[in-house]
Amino acid sequence: ESPTQRVGAEPLKSFGQVTHAIPMLSLDNAFSEAELSEFDRRVRERLQMGEQHITYSAEPKLDGLAVSLLYRNGNLEQAATRGDGMTGEEITQNVRTIQAVPLRLRGNGVPGLLEVRGEVFMPKAGFERFNDTARKRGEKTFVNPRNAAAGSLRQLDPRITAQRPLAMYCYGTGQVEGTTLPDHHSAILDQLREWGLPVSPERRSVTGVEGCLEYYQKIQSRRDNLPYEIDGVVYKVDDIEQQRRLGFVSRAPRWALAHKFAAQEELTRVVDIEVQVGRTGALTPVARLEPVFVGGVTVTNATLHNEDEVRRKDVRIGDTVVVRRAGDVIPEVVNVVTERRPADAREFLMHTRCPVCGSEVVRVEGEAVARCSGGLFCSAQRKQSIKHFASRRAMDVEGLGDKLVDQLVDEGLIDSVADLYRLTAEQLAALERMGEKSARNLVDAIETSKATTLSRFLYALGIREVGEATAAALAADLGSLDAVKRADEERLQQVPDVGPVVAAHIVRFFQQPHNIEVVEALIAHGIHWPAIEHSAAQDKPLAGQTFVLTGTLHRMTRDGAKALLQSLGAKVAGSVSKKTSYVVVGDDPGSKLAKAESLGVEVLDEAAFIRLLDEYGMTP
Ligand code: IVH
């Protein structure tokens, strides 16, 4: 337990992956009393409790990062981030440096295996101190404690994490072997505390909606005085047997609710409305604001989305506006205080020429977005596409930040993403504010990024409408870059989540000679990925099977069922054909049931469907 025991290990090259044996769920949100009452009503109805009150465990909703800790025989063996809920990153070395986290459990009855889940956060005081020091040293500061916690846990070198004032509160469990935990959530938290794990001292058992509201108000009134940031409270049905009966829907349990504090709003003045050019040429009007402190950060810009939105809200330069910031989302202009409009307030006019490259601006009929037609001739689009390519979830080129990309393009060192792989340490070291060591590190990072996965690569290309999920689906289904390039729109639409619009964007992308050139140059520079993704897809238990869902399901939503099936490798189609393996039928099925019967396709009712999911460990 001594501090020196906590940081033992050497820096990592990258984080390993951890698959959560039990998915880490998220929470449904409520913003009003009415939504809370509705939640409570649904709970009582499902449990057939009539007017009887439910006991809830009420806890602050901490604003940090969800992590899972695995204790084997009482020893901390592994720690992981939530990630997408199914797979997270292994951050054991870093979590070991958090003083609040015991390396060894104490007390009686410590189970053979205990997975604890909770929130890692940076207390407000530590956050202020950290930023003060960073400011004095001219180093990077964090905008809020939540980002600070996330940034600190994402360090490859645990010695850096060890210097960050992180803390943790546990709020639940995952896998448990070798003991039976208490039958109420509140008692489980008490038990965790006895084993030496930190749990929130603010947790309370409350009764019914009234008890929840009372708790909510009390915590809200103390919010500013709490030593850490919270963004609401969480209510959980306390009785574990009741939790089990309620189950969950797709990504969130039916037995818990996050009751969020209202978004924070402030007044400020619009100094100007500028236009930003995005990766796909989209022109976004952005309000430049007089700096204002909202929801824990100083806001100087707010997106106005598009021209129509500016008209609808009638935002003019010089206006006083209400700015809102909720959670981590981009600040937005809620409305204009028209009474305060000055006589010289100016209306915003969308540019007819791109403010960066001067190309014509086009707005396709029926679309809200105006776009620069310059394509990769436009340096703004080039910059954005390079930033996207290098970003963490794409090629993950560490150290290639936005400012540096701007600099590289402006200096004419790179024109396309392929040019990154031609950069030399000498060229980089000659840049302003770049030392020899940083230059070398960047060249190394660029080199490291060459080993990637097909899905990251497809995502990195920045094809319109191809986000991470679609890229992953394309990689899993088509298996190789060649197959993606060759696929026509019809084939692409067989990929889960790919509709006609996305299919058309993909085909168009690979028809452009310029894009082909860049892709070929990238491959020639040595970008590569393991060719296993396709076989991995085929190894999944339901690979090659096609499901059709029809009617209302009770234990899950249609989207939830689809996601579960896809994660098992199945395809989910919209219509029944001879090739359909199963039709899953809920209440009030449409004509698809008749079609299935006429074609002799196997039909599963909800119970049979759940048994099938159960067989593969996917209980909804
Ligand atoms: S329970 C199955 N309890 O909120 C329930 N979550 O919006 C899973 N969070 O990912 C979560 N404080 O990171 C729970 N007292 C609390 C929490 C809490 C903060 C976070 C957690 C989760 C997110 C969901």
XYZ file of C-alpha atoms and ligand atoms in Angstrom:
644
model
C 0.000 0.000 0.000
C 2.957 2.361 0.247
C 3.133 5.147 -2.362
C 6.360 3.802 -3.806
C 4.675 0.469 -4.440
C 2.027 2.210 -6.449
C 4.188 3.422 -9.323
C 6.388 0.543 -10.240
C 5.957 0.015 -13.907
C 7.608 1.482 -16.964
C 5.661 3.633 -19.461
C 3.508 1.644 -21.871
C 3.704 1.865 -25.667
C -0.065 1.665 -25.950
C -3.043 0.547 -23.885
C -4.273 -3.025 -24.069
C -7.928 -3.814 -24.519
C -10.246 -5.316 -21.954
C -13.546 -6.942 -22.841
C -16.082 -6.408 -20.082
C -17.566 -9.786 -19.152
C -20.675 -7.885 -18.109
C -21.221 -4.804 -20.281
C -20.805 -1.440 -18.571
C -24.138 0.224 -19.047
C -25.089 3.816 -19.247
C -28.076 5.588 -17.657
C -31.311 7.059 -18.924
C -31.592 10.765 -18.204
C -34.401 12.860 -16.774
C -34.395 16.643 -16.632
C -37.715 17.266 -14.904
C -39.965 16.167 -12.092
C -42.445 14.865 -14.652
C -39.827 12.593 -16.187
C -38.884 11.288 -12.753
C -42.555 10.546 -11.921
C -42.938 8.773 -15.235
C -39.879 6.624 -14.475
C -41.237 5.730 -11.030
C -44.653 4.913 -12.501
C -43.107 2.557 -15.067
C -41.070 0.841 -12.358
C -44.136 0.286 -10.150
C -46.181 -0.897 -13.089
C -43.567 -3.403 -14.241
C -43.165 -4.704 -10.709
C -46.955 -4.731 -10.242
C -46.553 -2.709 -7.075
C -49.705 -0.602 -7.446
C -49.424 2.515 -5.298
C -46.743 1.031 -3.039
C -43.606 3.164 -2.744
C -40.313 1.968 -4.150
C -37.136 2.294 -2.133
C -34.345 3.874 -4.137
C -30.673 4.257 -3.442
C -29.904 7.900 -4.258
C -26.347 8.968 -5.090
C -24.614 12.004 -6.562
C -23.905 11.653 -10.257
C -20.179 12.208 -10.339
C -18.717 13.931 -13.355
C -15.647 11.889 -14.096
C -14.814 8.689 -15.909
C -16.352 5.246 -15.363
C -13.834 2.517 -14.576
C -13.982 -1.109 -13.603
C -11.619 -2.641 -11.025
C -10.972 -6.369 -10.799
C -9.859 -7.828 -7.477
C -8.717 -11.441 -7.403
C -8.328 -12.930 -3.930
C -8.488 -9.393 -2.635
C -5.671 -8.025 -4.809
C -6.197 -5.363 -7.438
C -5.429 -7.241 -10.634
C -6.837 -5.102 -13.416
C -8.460 -1.745 -14.061
C -10.182 -0.704 -17.259
C -12.076 2.237 -18.704
C -15.679 1.853 -19.783
C -14.836 2.434 -23.454
C -17.904 1.688 -25.544
C -19.405 -0.361 -22.716
C -18.269 -3.659 -24.222
C -14.531 -3.066 -24.534
C -12.389 -0.563 -22.695
C -8.706 0.220 -22.267
C -6.521 -1.424 -19.670
C -5.319 1.277 -17.287
C -4.195 -0.835 -14.323
C -0.849 0.945 -13.895
C -2.563 4.311 -13.739
C -5.360 3.324 -11.393
C -2.802 1.832 -9.008
C -1.479 5.356 -8.458
C -4.812 6.626 -7.099
C -4.480 6.779 -3.319
C -8.204 6.210 -2.738
C -8.074 2.869 -4.558
C -6.922 0.043 -2.261
C -4.382 -2.309 -3.819
C -5.624 -4.952 -1.401
C -9.085 -5.427 0.088
C -9.364 -5.822 3.837
C -11.892 -7.264 6.285
C -13.906 -10.461 6.324
C -15.354 -12.507 3.523
C -13.382 -10.938 0.678
C -14.532 -12.915 -2.399
C -12.242 -14.795 -4.792
C -13.273 -12.510 -7.610
C -14.809 -9.073 -7.282
C -15.332 -6.552 -10.026
C -16.173 -3.092 -8.716
C -17.347 -0.211 -10.840
C -17.208 3.451 -10.082
C -16.199 6.911 -11.168
C -12.671 8.305 -11.154
C -12.682 12.077 -10.793
C -10.454 15.025 -9.957
C -11.664 16.987 -6.914
C -12.195 20.704 -7.555
C -9.344 21.843 -5.286
C -6.830 19.509 -6.914
C -8.002 20.645 -10.331
C -7.458 24.319 -9.484
C -4.036 23.583 -8.045
C -3.063 21.537 -11.088
C -4.123 24.289 -13.484
C -2.364 26.991 -11.449
C 0.909 25.121 -11.589
C 0.481 24.320 -15.265
C -0.252 27.973 -16.043
C 2.851 29.119 -14.177
C 4.973 26.658 -16.086
C 3.362 27.632 -19.385
C 1.958 24.129 -19.762
C -1.395 22.935 -20.983
C -4.343 23.453 -18.626
C -7.602 21.495 -18.564
C -10.982 23.143 -19.187
C -12.771 21.197 -16.452
C -12.137 18.492 -13.826
C -13.781 15.848 -15.963
C -11.374 16.375 -18.866
C -8.564 16.531 -16.347
C -9.532 13.126 -14.939
C -9.861 11.614 -18.403
C -6.566 13.106 -19.585
C -4.769 11.899 -16.479
C -5.995 8.332 -16.867
C -4.969 8.272 -20.506
C -1.285 8.716 -19.722
C 1.006 5.975 -20.935
C 3.445 6.839 -18.185
C 1.987 6.075 -14.741
C 4.474 8.479 -13.142
C 2.507 11.330 -14.707
C -0.829 9.954 -13.491
C 0.650 9.570 -10.013
C 1.151 13.348 -9.834
C -2.483 14.059 -10.643
C -4.857 14.433 -7.684
C -7.379 11.761 -8.673
C -9.989 10.139 -6.458
C -12.682 7.532 -6.898
C -16.087 6.504 -5.603
C -17.471 3.049 -6.301
C -21.146 2.751 -7.237
C -21.710 -0.853 -8.236
C -20.328 -4.279 -9.041
C -19.723 -6.444 -12.094
C -18.649 -10.069 -11.879
C -18.515 -11.642 -8.442
C -17.376 -15.160 -7.576
C -17.003 -16.901 -4.253
C -19.550 -14.964 -2.239
C -23.126 -13.812 -2.321
C -23.450 -10.069 -2.036
C -26.232 -8.479 0.056
C -29.656 -8.329 -1.608
C -29.944 -4.529 -1.630
C -27.820 -2.060 -3.556
C -27.352 0.187 -0.510
C -26.125 -2.792 1.536
C -23.722 -3.780 -1.271
C -22.198 -0.294 -1.136
C -21.864 -0.634 2.664
C -20.129 -3.973 2.138
C -17.726 -2.458 -0.433
C -16.867 0.194 2.114
C -16.095 -2.443 4.705
C -13.678 -4.043 2.293
C -11.895 -0.696 2.100
C -13.328 0.608 -1.161
C -14.296 4.297 -1.367
C -18.033 4.940 -1.726
C -19.831 8.278 -1.701
C -20.695 9.498 1.806
C -23.667 11.318 0.230
C -25.539 8.118 -0.661
C -28.980 7.717 0.945
C -31.937 5.355 0.785
C -35.074 7.272 -0.150
C -38.722 6.351 -0.661
C -40.874 7.137 -3.672
C -40.764 10.145 -5.975
C -41.053 12.473 -3.013
C -37.961 11.060 -1.340
C -36.075 11.315 -4.640
C -37.026 14.959 -5.112
C -36.104 15.896 -1.595
C -32.705 14.307 -2.096
C -32.280 16.030 -5.482
C -32.991 19.461 -3.994
C -30.724 18.928 -1.035
C -27.814 17.871 -3.192
C -28.454 20.667 -5.680
C -28.359 23.277 -2.915
C -25.020 21.889 -1.776
C -23.602 21.409 -5.257
C -21.194 24.341 -5.181
C -19.888 23.344 -1.758
C -19.200 19.727 -2.612
C -15.480 19.125 -3.137
C -16.066 17.543 -6.567
C -18.148 18.229 -9.676
C -21.492 16.513 -10.085
C -24.029 16.916 -12.872
C -27.093 15.439 -11.179
C -28.144 12.575 -8.980
C -28.768 8.891 -9.717
C -31.676 6.857 -8.354
C -31.429 3.071 -8.341
C -34.138 0.617 -7.311
C -32.577 -0.651 -4.096
C -33.883 -4.225 -4.067
C -31.639 -6.384 -6.270
C -34.417 -8.906 -6.946
C -36.577 -6.049 -8.232
C -33.635 -4.841 -10.361
C -33.384 -8.316 -11.855
C -37.085 -8.377 -12.681
C -36.862 -4.967 -14.335
C -33.853 -5.901 -16.463
C -32.530 -3.460 -19.006
C -33.161 -1.986 -22.412
C -30.318 -1.872 -24.918
C -27.705 0.269 -23.146
C -29.334 1.254 -19.843
C -30.991 -0.508 -16.914
C -34.738 -0.040 -16.376
C -34.062 0.221 -12.642
C -31.924 3.355 -12.606
C -32.301 6.957 -13.658
C -29.941 9.924 -13.812
C -31.768 13.085 -12.759
C -29.638 15.829 -14.271
C -29.346 19.387 -13.077
C -30.691 21.915 -15.541
C -28.178 23.115 -18.079
C -26.525 26.321 -17.074
C -27.299 29.504 -18.946
C -25.783 32.976 -19.026
C -26.187 36.179 -20.972
C -23.459 37.530 -23.222
C -22.983 39.540 -26.399
C -22.344 38.354 -29.950
C -19.215 40.142 -31.092
C -19.209 38.619 -34.552
C -20.533 35.732 -36.594
C -17.793 33.935 -38.465
C -17.910 31.009 -40.815
C -15.881 27.858 -40.262
C -15.106 25.422 -43.036
C -15.333 21.763 -42.057
C -13.788 18.604 -43.420
C -16.528 18.101 -45.980
C -16.624 21.776 -46.891
C -19.671 22.459 -44.732
C -19.794 26.117 -43.750
C -20.820 26.549 -40.125
C -21.659 29.971 -38.746
C -20.073 30.390 -35.325
C -20.959 33.160 -32.885
C -17.892 34.823 -31.362
C -18.934 35.844 -27.880
C -17.749 38.146 -25.183
C -16.164 35.604 -22.793
C -18.686 34.303 -20.283
C -18.411 31.705 -17.518
C -21.097 29.006 -17.982
C -21.290 25.581 -16.392
C -17.722 25.636 -15.153
C -15.932 26.865 -18.281
C -15.330 30.137 -20.061
C -17.185 30.158 -23.332
C -16.065 32.354 -26.230
C -17.749 30.611 -29.198
C -21.086 28.980 -29.803
C -22.103 27.099 -32.899
C -25.063 28.396 -34.849
C -25.232 25.183 -36.919
C -26.311 26.627 -40.267
C -27.808 29.580 -42.073
C -31.420 28.565 -41.406
C -30.725 28.266 -37.713
C -29.315 31.810 -37.632
C -32.488 33.050 -39.347
C -34.791 31.006 -37.115
C -33.213 32.338 -33.945
C -32.700 35.706 -35.624
C -29.236 36.136 -34.153
C -27.522 39.370 -35.224
C -24.061 40.707 -34.587
C -24.272 42.948 -31.513
C -27.175 41.001 -29.971
C -27.316 39.952 -26.348
C -27.996 36.225 -26.265
C -28.645 33.425 -23.790
C -25.847 30.857 -23.996
C -26.344 27.360 -22.641
C -23.892 24.673 -21.859
C -25.154 21.236 -20.803
C -22.680 18.592 -19.711
C -19.964 18.129 -22.238
C -21.840 19.334 -25.285
C -20.797 22.300 -27.406
C -22.204 25.575 -26.080
C -25.222 26.854 -27.948
C -27.122 30.073 -28.375
C -30.585 29.475 -26.928
C -32.261 32.722 -27.904
C -31.807 36.426 -28.431
C -32.856 39.015 -25.865
C -34.511 41.218 -28.492
C -35.256 44.022 -26.013
C -31.541 44.567 -25.786
C -30.880 44.676 -29.519
C -28.794 47.748 -30.378
C -29.820 49.927 -33.295
C -26.675 49.019 -35.214
C -27.073 45.223 -34.866
C -26.017 43.589 -38.136
C -27.647 40.634 -39.873
C -25.545 37.674 -40.866
C -25.217 36.859 -44.545
C -23.909 33.497 -45.679
C -20.842 33.878 -47.850
C -21.195 33.228 -51.550
C -17.471 32.432 -51.771
C -15.533 30.231 -49.368
C -13.817 32.511 -46.823
C -10.695 30.353 -47.012
C -10.164 29.432 -50.665
C -12.594 31.691 -52.511
C -14.374 28.820 -54.280
C -18.049 29.074 -54.930
C -20.389 28.152 -52.078
C -23.198 25.790 -53.017
C -26.263 24.777 -51.121
C -28.014 21.717 -52.473
C -31.774 22.118 -52.555
C -33.419 20.540 -49.557
C -30.186 20.560 -47.552
C -29.577 22.918 -44.659
C -25.821 22.983 -45.179
C -23.963 25.322 -47.498
C -20.663 23.915 -48.694
C -17.455 25.193 -50.191
C -17.091 23.569 -53.582
C -13.307 23.711 -53.489
C -12.815 20.139 -52.253
C -9.201 19.426 -51.449
C -8.193 22.595 -53.257
C -9.507 24.350 -50.133
C -6.813 24.441 -47.472
C -9.435 24.468 -44.708
C -10.874 21.190 -45.963
C -7.399 19.753 -46.365
C -6.479 20.735 -42.835
C -9.652 19.289 -41.373
C -9.280 16.038 -43.259
C -5.697 15.675 -42.045
C -6.750 16.434 -38.456
C -9.461 13.818 -38.711
C -7.054 11.291 -40.205
C -4.569 11.764 -37.355
C -7.179 11.844 -34.567
C -7.191 9.380 -31.718
C -10.022 7.196 -32.933
C -8.682 7.203 -36.497
C -4.925 6.682 -37.143
C -4.054 7.944 -33.662
C -0.919 9.903 -34.523
C 0.143 11.058 -31.095
C 1.434 14.580 -30.880
C -0.023 15.741 -34.191
C -2.398 18.373 -32.813
C -4.627 20.807 -34.682
C -2.209 23.741 -34.496
C 0.619 21.668 -35.885
C -1.495 20.473 -38.819
C -2.384 24.099 -39.600
C 1.292 24.971 -39.475
C 2.329 22.049 -41.697
C -0.266 22.898 -44.339
C 0.436 26.632 -44.188
C 4.167 26.040 -44.598
C 3.474 23.820 -47.588
C 5.056 20.758 -45.984
C 1.995 18.611 -46.489
C -0.910 18.692 -48.876
C -2.598 15.392 -48.235
C -2.638 12.752 -45.548
C -0.190 10.696 -47.566
C 2.390 13.477 -47.268
C 2.536 12.901 -43.511
C 4.483 9.743 -44.170
C 7.134 11.654 -46.124
C 7.924 14.109 -43.338
C 11.423 13.977 -41.932
C 12.644 14.939 -38.469
C 14.847 17.627 -40.070
C 11.868 19.265 -41.789
C 9.869 19.215 -38.588
C 12.676 20.488 -36.387
C 12.947 23.536 -38.634
C 9.395 24.560 -37.720
C 8.771 27.295 -35.228
C 8.210 26.083 -31.651
C 9.420 22.574 -32.493
C 12.450 21.066 -30.809
C 14.558 18.248 -32.174
C 13.232 15.796 -29.646
C 9.569 16.606 -30.411
C 10.333 16.345 -34.107
C 11.809 12.901 -33.648
C 8.901 11.809 -31.434
C 6.425 12.919 -34.045
C 8.211 11.024 -36.807
C 8.152 7.964 -34.547
C 4.452 8.445 -33.824
C 3.718 8.730 -37.545
C 5.686 5.541 -38.110
C 3.794 3.779 -35.297
C 0.461 4.781 -36.776
C 1.216 2.648 -39.841
C 0.152 -0.437 -37.926
C -3.594 -0.028 -37.707
C -6.857 -1.849 -38.359
C -8.973 -1.802 -41.486
C -11.858 -0.194 -39.648
C -9.698 2.630 -38.279
C -8.235 3.168 -41.739
C -11.674 3.370 -43.372
C -12.834 5.777 -40.694
C -9.665 7.863 -41.082
C -10.297 8.378 -44.803
C -13.133 10.685 -43.827
C -15.686 9.386 -46.297
C -18.878 11.350 -45.784
C -21.314 9.711 -43.358
C -18.839 6.939 -42.532
C -18.357 7.184 -38.776
C -16.617 4.708 -36.541
C -19.545 2.296 -36.324
C -20.076 2.229 -40.077
C -16.359 1.781 -40.695
C -16.315 -1.149 -38.277
C -19.346 -2.684 -39.970
C -17.737 -2.290 -43.414
C -14.503 -3.888 -42.230
C -16.257 -6.781 -40.520
C -18.608 -7.459 -43.388
C -16.373 -6.911 -46.404
C -13.106 -7.936 -44.781
C -10.637 -6.148 -47.056
C -9.985 -2.731 -48.521
C -10.269 -4.176 -52.008
C -13.689 -5.566 -51.254
C -14.838 -2.176 -49.971
C -13.451 -0.448 -53.073
C -15.084 -2.962 -55.393
C -18.476 -3.084 -53.679
C -21.328 -1.456 -55.572
C -24.189 0.352 -53.866
C -26.308 -2.769 -53.707
C -23.598 -4.782 -51.994
C -22.800 -1.955 -49.595
C -26.412 -1.740 -48.506
C -26.224 -5.303 -47.258
C -23.781 -4.105 -44.614
C -25.521 -3.397 -41.279
C -26.286 0.312 -40.855
C -25.466 1.218 -44.448
C -28.381 2.797 -46.278
C -28.588 4.230 -49.820
C -27.103 7.616 -48.896
C -24.034 6.193 -47.162
C -23.583 3.603 -49.916
C -23.610 6.362 -52.529
C -21.014 8.394 -50.604
C -18.709 5.370 -50.380
C -18.984 4.550 -54.064
C -18.424 8.184 -55.004
C -15.395 8.401 -52.746
C -13.682 5.490 -54.451
C -14.543 6.836 -57.904
C -12.480 9.978 -57.401
C -9.037 9.481 -58.934
C -7.555 11.766 -56.297
C -8.854 9.584 -53.468
C -7.568 6.420 -55.105
C -4.165 8.057 -55.465
C -4.039 9.011 -51.801
C -5.180 5.573 -50.643
C -2.576 3.899 -52.845
C 0.131 6.226 -51.609
C -0.787 5.433 -48.015
C -0.547 1.714 -48.645
C 2.731 2.231 -50.484
C 4.046 4.064 -47.416
C 3.456 0.900 -45.424
C 0.120 1.385 -43.704
C -1.067 -2.093 -42.872
C -3.537 -3.984 -40.741
C -4.037 -7.566 -39.692
C -6.112 -9.445 -42.224
C -8.047 -11.184 -39.490
C -11.034 -8.965 -39.212
C -13.061 -10.905 -41.698
C -12.397 -14.286 -40.183
C -13.102 -12.772 -36.777
C -16.502 -11.802 -38.110
C -17.012 -15.309 -39.387
C -16.060 -16.758 -36.013
C -18.909 -14.972 -34.321
C -21.666 -17.386 -33.371
C -24.349 -15.934 -35.624
C -22.122 -15.004 -38.571
C -23.831 -15.649 -41.869
C -27.334 -15.622 -40.350
C -29.865 -12.984 -41.297
C -32.603 -11.882 -38.906
C -35.697 -9.819 -39.521
C -37.421 -8.127 -36.568
C -41.117 -7.291 -36.596
C -43.682 -6.153 -34.031
C -43.142 -4.733 -30.550
C -40.716 -6.481 -28.216
C -41.088 -6.096 -24.464
C -37.728 -6.866 -22.968
C -35.803 -4.620 -25.352
C -36.226 -2.095 -28.118
C -35.870 -3.018 -31.759
C -32.565 -1.114 -31.917
C -31.341 -2.907 -28.806
C -32.182 -6.289 -30.324
C -30.458 -5.284 -33.542
C -27.309 -4.246 -31.716
C -27.195 -7.516 -29.769
C -27.639 -9.557 -32.938
C -24.985 -7.602 -34.789
C -22.543 -8.022 -31.963
C -23.032 -11.771 -32.365
C -22.199 -11.434 -36.043
C -25.740 -11.672 -37.443
C -27.150 -9.397 -40.098
C -30.435 -7.667 -39.466
C -32.460 -7.047 -42.610
C -35.569 -4.988 -43.227
C -37.540 -7.477 -45.291
C -38.134 -11.211 -45.349
C -36.772 -13.296 -48.193
C -35.835 -16.896 -48.789
C -32.384 -16.047 -47.453
C -33.728 -14.929 -44.053
C -32.659 -17.308 -41.284
C -35.129 -16.199 -38.593
C -37.980 -13.762 -38.208
C -38.361 -12.490 -34.633
C -41.971 -11.643 -33.936
C -43.173 -9.286 -31.204
C -46.699 -8.014 -30.559
C -48.766 -6.798 -33.502
C -46.460 -8.107 -36.223
C -47.076 -6.808 -39.701
C -47.133 -8.636 -42.994
C -43.615 -9.932 -42.374
C -44.970 -12.792 -40.260
C -47.272 -13.946 -43.064
C -44.384 -13.634 -45.540
C -42.137 -15.717 -43.271
C -44.784 -18.402 -42.954
C -45.397 -18.516 -46.679
C -41.660 -18.866 -47.348
C -41.197 -21.400 -44.557
C -38.711 -19.183 -42.684
C -38.311 -20.079 -39.015
C -40.253 -17.764 -36.700
C -39.146 -16.964 -33.126
C -41.407 -15.339 -30.560
C -39.811 -13.042 -27.999
C -39.293 -15.804 -25.424
C -37.582 -18.076 -27.943
C -35.485 -15.164 -29.160
C -34.337 -14.388 -25.625
C -33.436 -18.036 -25.071
C -31.326 -17.885 -28.207
C -29.559 -14.703 -27.044
C -29.110 -16.283 -23.618
C -27.299 -19.216 -25.178
C -24.621 -16.788 -26.352
C -24.460 -14.930 -23.041
C -26.386 -11.937 -24.375
C -29.275 -11.569 -21.958
C -31.152 -8.369 -22.712
S -24.516 3.692 -12.195
C -25.923 0.328 -14.576
N -24.000 5.574 -10.435
O -22.829 8.098 -15.252
C -25.666 1.667 -14.031
N -23.251 5.890 -12.662
O -24.622 8.236 -17.499
C -24.375 2.234 -14.454
N -21.999 7.939 -13.043
O -21.214 5.643 -17.154
C -23.977 3.482 -13.851
N -22.107 8.679 -10.972
O -19.825 6.960 -15.478
C -23.874 5.175 -11.714
N -23.578 7.139 -8.787
C -23.462 6.746 -10.045
C -22.778 7.510 -11.013
C -22.703 7.037 -12.321
C -21.654 8.910 -12.194
C -21.685 7.923 -14.476
C -21.072 6.634 -14.957
C -21.938 6.142 -16.078
C -22.657 7.392 -16.461
C -23.984 7.077 -17.099
